Tab-separated table of C-alpha atoms in Angstrom:
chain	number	residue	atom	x	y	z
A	1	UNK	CA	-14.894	4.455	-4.716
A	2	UNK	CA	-13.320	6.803	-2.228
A	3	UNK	CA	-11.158	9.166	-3.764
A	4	UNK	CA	-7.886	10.336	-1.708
A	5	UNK	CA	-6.391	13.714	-2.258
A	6	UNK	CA	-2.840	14.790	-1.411
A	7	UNK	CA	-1.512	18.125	-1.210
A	8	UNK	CA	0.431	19.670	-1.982
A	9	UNK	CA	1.827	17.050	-4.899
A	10	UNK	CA	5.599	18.641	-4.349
A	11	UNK	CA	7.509	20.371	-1.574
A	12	UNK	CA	10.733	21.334	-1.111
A	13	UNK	CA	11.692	21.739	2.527
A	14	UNK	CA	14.939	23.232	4.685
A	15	UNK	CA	16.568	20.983	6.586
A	16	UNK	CA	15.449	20.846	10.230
A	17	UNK	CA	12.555	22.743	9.389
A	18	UNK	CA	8.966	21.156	9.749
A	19	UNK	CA	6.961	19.506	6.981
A	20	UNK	CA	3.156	19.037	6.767
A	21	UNK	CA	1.582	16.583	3.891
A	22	UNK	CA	-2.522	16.735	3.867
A	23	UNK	CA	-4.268	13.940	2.529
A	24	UNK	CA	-8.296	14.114	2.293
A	25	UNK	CA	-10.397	11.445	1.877
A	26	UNK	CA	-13.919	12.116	-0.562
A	27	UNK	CA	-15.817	10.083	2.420
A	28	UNK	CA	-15.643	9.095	6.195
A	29	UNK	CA	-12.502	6.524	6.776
A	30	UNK	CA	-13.878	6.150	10.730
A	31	UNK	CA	-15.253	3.108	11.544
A	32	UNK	CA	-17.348	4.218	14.929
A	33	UNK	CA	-17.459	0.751	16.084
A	34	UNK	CA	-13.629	1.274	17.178
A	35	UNK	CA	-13.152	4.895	17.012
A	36	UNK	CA	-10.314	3.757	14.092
A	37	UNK	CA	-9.383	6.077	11.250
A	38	UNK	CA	-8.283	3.549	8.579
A	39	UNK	CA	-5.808	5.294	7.065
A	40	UNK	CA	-2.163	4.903	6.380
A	41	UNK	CA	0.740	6.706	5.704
A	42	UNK	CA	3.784	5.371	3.434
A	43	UNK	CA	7.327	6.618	2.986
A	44	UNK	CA	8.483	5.346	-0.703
A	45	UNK	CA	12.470	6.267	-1.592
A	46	UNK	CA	13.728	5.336	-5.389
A	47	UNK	CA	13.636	2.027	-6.383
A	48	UNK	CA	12.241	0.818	-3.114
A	49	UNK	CA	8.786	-0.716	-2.235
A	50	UNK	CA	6.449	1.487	-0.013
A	51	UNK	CA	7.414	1.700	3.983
A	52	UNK	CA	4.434	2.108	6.132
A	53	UNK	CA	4.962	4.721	8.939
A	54	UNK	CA	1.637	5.747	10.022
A	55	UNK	CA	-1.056	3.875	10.308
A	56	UNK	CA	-4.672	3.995	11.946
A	57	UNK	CA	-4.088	7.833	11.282
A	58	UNK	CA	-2.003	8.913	14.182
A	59	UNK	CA	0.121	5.264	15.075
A	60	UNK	CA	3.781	5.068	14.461
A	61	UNK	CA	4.971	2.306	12.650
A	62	UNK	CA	7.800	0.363	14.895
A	63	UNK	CA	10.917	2.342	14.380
A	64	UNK	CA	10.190	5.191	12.786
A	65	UNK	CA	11.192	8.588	14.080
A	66	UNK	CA	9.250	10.669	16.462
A	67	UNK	CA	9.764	13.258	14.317
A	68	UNK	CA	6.715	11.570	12.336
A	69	UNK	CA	3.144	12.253	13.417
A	70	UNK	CA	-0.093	11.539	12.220
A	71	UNK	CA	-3.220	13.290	12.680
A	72	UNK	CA	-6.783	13.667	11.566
A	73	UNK	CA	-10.260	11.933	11.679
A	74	UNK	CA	-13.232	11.113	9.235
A	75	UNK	CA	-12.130	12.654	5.889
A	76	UNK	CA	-9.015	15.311	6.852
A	77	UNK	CA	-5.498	14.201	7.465
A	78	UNK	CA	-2.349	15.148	8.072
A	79	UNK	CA	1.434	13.781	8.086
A	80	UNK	CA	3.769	15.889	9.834
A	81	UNK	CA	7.657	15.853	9.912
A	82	UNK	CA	8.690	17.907	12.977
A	83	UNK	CA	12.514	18.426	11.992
A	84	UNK	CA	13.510	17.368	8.420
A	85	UNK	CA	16.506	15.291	8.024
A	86	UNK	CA	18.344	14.643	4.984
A	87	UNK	CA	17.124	10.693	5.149
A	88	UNK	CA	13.252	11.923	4.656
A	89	UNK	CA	13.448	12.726	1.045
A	90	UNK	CA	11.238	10.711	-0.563
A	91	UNK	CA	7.250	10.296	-1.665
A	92	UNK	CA	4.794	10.141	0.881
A	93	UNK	CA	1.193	8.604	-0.207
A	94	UNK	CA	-1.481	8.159	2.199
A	95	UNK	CA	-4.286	5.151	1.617
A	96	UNK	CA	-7.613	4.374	2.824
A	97	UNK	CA	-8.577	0.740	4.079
A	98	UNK	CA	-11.894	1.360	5.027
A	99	UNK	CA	-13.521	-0.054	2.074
A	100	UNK	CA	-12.343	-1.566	-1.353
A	101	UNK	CA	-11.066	-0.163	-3.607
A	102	UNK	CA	-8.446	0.524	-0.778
A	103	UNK	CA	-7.428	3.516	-3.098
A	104	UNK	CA	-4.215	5.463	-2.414
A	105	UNK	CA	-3.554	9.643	-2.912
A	106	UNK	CA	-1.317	10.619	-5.920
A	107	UNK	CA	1.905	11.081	-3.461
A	108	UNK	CA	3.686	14.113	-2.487
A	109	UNK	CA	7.104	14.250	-3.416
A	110	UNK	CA	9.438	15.644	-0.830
A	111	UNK	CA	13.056	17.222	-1.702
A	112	UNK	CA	15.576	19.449	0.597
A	113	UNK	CA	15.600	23.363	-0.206
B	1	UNK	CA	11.573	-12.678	9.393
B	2	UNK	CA	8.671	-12.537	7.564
B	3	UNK	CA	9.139	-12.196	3.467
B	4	UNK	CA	7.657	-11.968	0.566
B	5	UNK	CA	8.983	-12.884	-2.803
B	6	UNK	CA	7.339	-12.125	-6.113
B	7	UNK	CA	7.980	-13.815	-9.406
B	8	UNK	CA	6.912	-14.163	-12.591
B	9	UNK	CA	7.284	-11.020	-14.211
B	10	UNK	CA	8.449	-10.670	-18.003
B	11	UNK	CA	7.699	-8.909	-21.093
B	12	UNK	CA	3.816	-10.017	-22.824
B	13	UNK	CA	2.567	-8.978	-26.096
B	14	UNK	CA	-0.828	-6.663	-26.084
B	15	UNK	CA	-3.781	-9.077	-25.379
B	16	UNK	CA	-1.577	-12.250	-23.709
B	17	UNK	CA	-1.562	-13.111	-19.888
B	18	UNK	CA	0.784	-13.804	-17.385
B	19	UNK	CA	0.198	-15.335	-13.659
B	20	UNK	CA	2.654	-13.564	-11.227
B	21	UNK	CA	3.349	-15.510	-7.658
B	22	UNK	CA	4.537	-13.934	-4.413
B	23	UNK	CA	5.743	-16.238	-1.975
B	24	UNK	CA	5.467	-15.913	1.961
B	25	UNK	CA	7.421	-17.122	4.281
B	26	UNK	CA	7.893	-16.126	7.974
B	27	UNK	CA	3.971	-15.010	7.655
B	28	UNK	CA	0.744	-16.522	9.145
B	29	UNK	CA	-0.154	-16.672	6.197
B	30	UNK	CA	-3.491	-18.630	6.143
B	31	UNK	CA	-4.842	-16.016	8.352
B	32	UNK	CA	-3.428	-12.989	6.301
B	33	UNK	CA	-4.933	-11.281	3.303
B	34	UNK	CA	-2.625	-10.797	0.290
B	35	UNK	CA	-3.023	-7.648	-2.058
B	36	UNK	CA	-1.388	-6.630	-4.941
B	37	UNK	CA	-0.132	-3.183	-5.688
B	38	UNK	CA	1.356	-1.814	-9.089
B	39	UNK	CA	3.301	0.971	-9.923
B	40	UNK	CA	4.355	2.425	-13.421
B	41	UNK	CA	7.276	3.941	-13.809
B	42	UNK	CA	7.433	7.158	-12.333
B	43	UNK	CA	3.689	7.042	-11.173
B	44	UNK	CA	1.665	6.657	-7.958
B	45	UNK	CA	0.779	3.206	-6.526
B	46	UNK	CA	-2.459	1.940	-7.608
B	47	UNK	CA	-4.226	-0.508	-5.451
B	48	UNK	CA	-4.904	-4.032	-7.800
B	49	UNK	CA	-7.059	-6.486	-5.773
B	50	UNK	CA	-7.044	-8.188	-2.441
B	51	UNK	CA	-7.362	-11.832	-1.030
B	52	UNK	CA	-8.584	-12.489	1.994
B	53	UNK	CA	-8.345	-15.696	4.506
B	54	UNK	CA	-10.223	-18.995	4.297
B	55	UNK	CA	-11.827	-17.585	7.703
B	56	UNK	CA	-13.332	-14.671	5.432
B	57	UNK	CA	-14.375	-17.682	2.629
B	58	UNK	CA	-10.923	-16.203	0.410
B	59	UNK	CA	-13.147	-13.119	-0.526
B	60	UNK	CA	-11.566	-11.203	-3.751
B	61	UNK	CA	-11.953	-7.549	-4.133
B	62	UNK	CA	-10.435	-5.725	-7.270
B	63	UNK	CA	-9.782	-2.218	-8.318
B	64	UNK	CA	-11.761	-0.326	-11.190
B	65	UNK	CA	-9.209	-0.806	-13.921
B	66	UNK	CA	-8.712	-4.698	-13.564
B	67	UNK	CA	-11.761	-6.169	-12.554
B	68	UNK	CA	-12.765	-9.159	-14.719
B	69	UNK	CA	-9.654	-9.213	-15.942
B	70	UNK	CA	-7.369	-9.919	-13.261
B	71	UNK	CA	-8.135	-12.585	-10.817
B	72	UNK	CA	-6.344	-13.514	-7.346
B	73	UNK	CA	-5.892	-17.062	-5.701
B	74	UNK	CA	-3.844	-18.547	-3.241
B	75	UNK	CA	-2.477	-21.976	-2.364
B	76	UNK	CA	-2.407	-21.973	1.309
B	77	UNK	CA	-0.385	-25.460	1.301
B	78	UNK	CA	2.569	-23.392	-0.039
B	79	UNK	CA	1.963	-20.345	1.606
B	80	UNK	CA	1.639	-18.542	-2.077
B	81	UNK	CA	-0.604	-16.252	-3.484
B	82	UNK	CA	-1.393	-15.545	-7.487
B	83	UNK	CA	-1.751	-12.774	-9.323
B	84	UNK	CA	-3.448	-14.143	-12.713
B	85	UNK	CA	-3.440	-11.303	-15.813
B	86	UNK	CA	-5.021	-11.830	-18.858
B	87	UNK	CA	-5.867	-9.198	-21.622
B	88	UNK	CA	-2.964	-7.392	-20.596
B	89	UNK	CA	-2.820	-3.777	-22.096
B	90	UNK	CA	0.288	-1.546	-22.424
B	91	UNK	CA	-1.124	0.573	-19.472
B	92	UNK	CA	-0.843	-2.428	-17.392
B	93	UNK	CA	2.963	-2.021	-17.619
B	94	UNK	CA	4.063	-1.535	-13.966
B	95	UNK	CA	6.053	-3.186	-10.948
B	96	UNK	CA	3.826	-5.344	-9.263
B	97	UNK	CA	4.242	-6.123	-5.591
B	98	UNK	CA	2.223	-8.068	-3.131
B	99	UNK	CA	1.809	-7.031	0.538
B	100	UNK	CA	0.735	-8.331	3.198
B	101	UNK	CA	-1.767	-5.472	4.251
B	102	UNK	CA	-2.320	-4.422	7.811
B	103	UNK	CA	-1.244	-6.907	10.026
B	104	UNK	CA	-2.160	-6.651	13.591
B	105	UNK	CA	0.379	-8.078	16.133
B	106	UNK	CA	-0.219	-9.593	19.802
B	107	UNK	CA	0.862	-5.965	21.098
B	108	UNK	CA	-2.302	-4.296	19.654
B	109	UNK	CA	-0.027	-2.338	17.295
B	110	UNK	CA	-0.025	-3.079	13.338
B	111	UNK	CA	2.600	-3.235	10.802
B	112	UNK	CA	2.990	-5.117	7.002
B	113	UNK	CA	4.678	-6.152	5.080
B	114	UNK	CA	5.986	-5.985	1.057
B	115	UNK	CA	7.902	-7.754	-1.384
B	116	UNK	CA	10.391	-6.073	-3.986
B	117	UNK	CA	8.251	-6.375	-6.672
B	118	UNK	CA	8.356	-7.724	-10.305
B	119	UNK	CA	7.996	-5.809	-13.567
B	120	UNK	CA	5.602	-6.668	-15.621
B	121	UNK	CA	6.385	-5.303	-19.267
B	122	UNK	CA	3.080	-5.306	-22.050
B	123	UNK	CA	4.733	-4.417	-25.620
């Protein structure tokens, strides 16, 4: 099974200052045959099921912020939040679909300073 | 507007089963995998299993800690999928919610979609 690792598991940020989440992945999640990184990043606030907002890596889900990026290829990844806003405070996992198990990271929570 | 509903959820002794449903609607669904996702209460999401079209023959894939005893179907006549537990343990205690997995659109972009989930309580 691949095993995903987040860190770090907590931050606690400034508002309008930038946040970076790494997530790495214990093998390859590129699939040459499309030059795809299958890997996605969710946004999970309390009591809410998971919102995707990256996915393939370094795609924005419709409608989410700029001020999200993805980035990263075969086993290194990052999330970045370019200006945090008081709306971002939540857990962020990453998860691999590249082969089943389609395991997920143990989440980084994410909390104002 | 696609959605997902999941039901079924309830409180099962040590040992028992339960068969959870999630309900599509808005979703193509005979061409869309299903998966199931669980979360215990103020835990990480852990991946459960997977369905996958009648184009890929309704292949099942599970994860580590409920293979052979969890088993996913779907009724493509109703546009429902199944989530069938048996031999529950407390550790299986957890919201349960189906997704849709990635779904890729016309546009070449992706997105997917979740239900709300339903608690599913082994004491």
């Amino acid at each position: 099974d691949i095993v995903m690792t987040q860190s770090p598991d907590s931050l606690a940020v400034s508002l309008g200052e930038r946040v970076t989440i790494n997530c790495k992945s214990s093998q390859s999640v590129l699939y040459t045959s499309n030059n795809k990184n299958y890997l996605v990043w969710y946004q999970q606030k309390s009591g809410q099921p998971p919102k995707l907002v990256i996915y393939w890596a370094s795609a924005r889900e419709f409608g989410v912020p700029d001020r999200f990026s993805g980035s990263g290829s075969g086993t290194d990844f990052t999330l970045t939040i370019s200006s945090l806003q008081a709306e971002d405070v939540a857990i962020y996992y990453c998860q691999q679909y590249y082969s089943p198990p389609f395991t997920f990271g143990q989440g980084t929570r994410l909390e104002i300073k | 507007e696609v959605q997902l509903v999941e039901s079924g959820g309830g409180v099962v002794q040590p040992g028992g089963s339960l068969k959870l449903s999630c309900a599509a609607s808005g979703l193509t669904f005979r061409g869309s995998g299903i998966h199931w996702v669980r979360q215990a209460s103020g835990k990480g999401l852990e991946w459960v299993g997977r369905i996958r079209s009648k184009a890929n023959s309704y292949a099942t894939e599970y994860g580590a800690s409920v293979k052979g005893r969890f088993t996913i179907s779907r009724d493509d006549s109703t546009y429902t999928a199944y989530l069938e537990m048996t031999s529950l343990k407390a550790e299986d205690t957890a919201v349960y919610y189906c997704t849709s997995g990635l779904v890729y659109l016309d546009s070449g972009s992706a997105t997917d979609y979740w239900g709300q989930g339903t608690l599913v309580t082994v004491s």
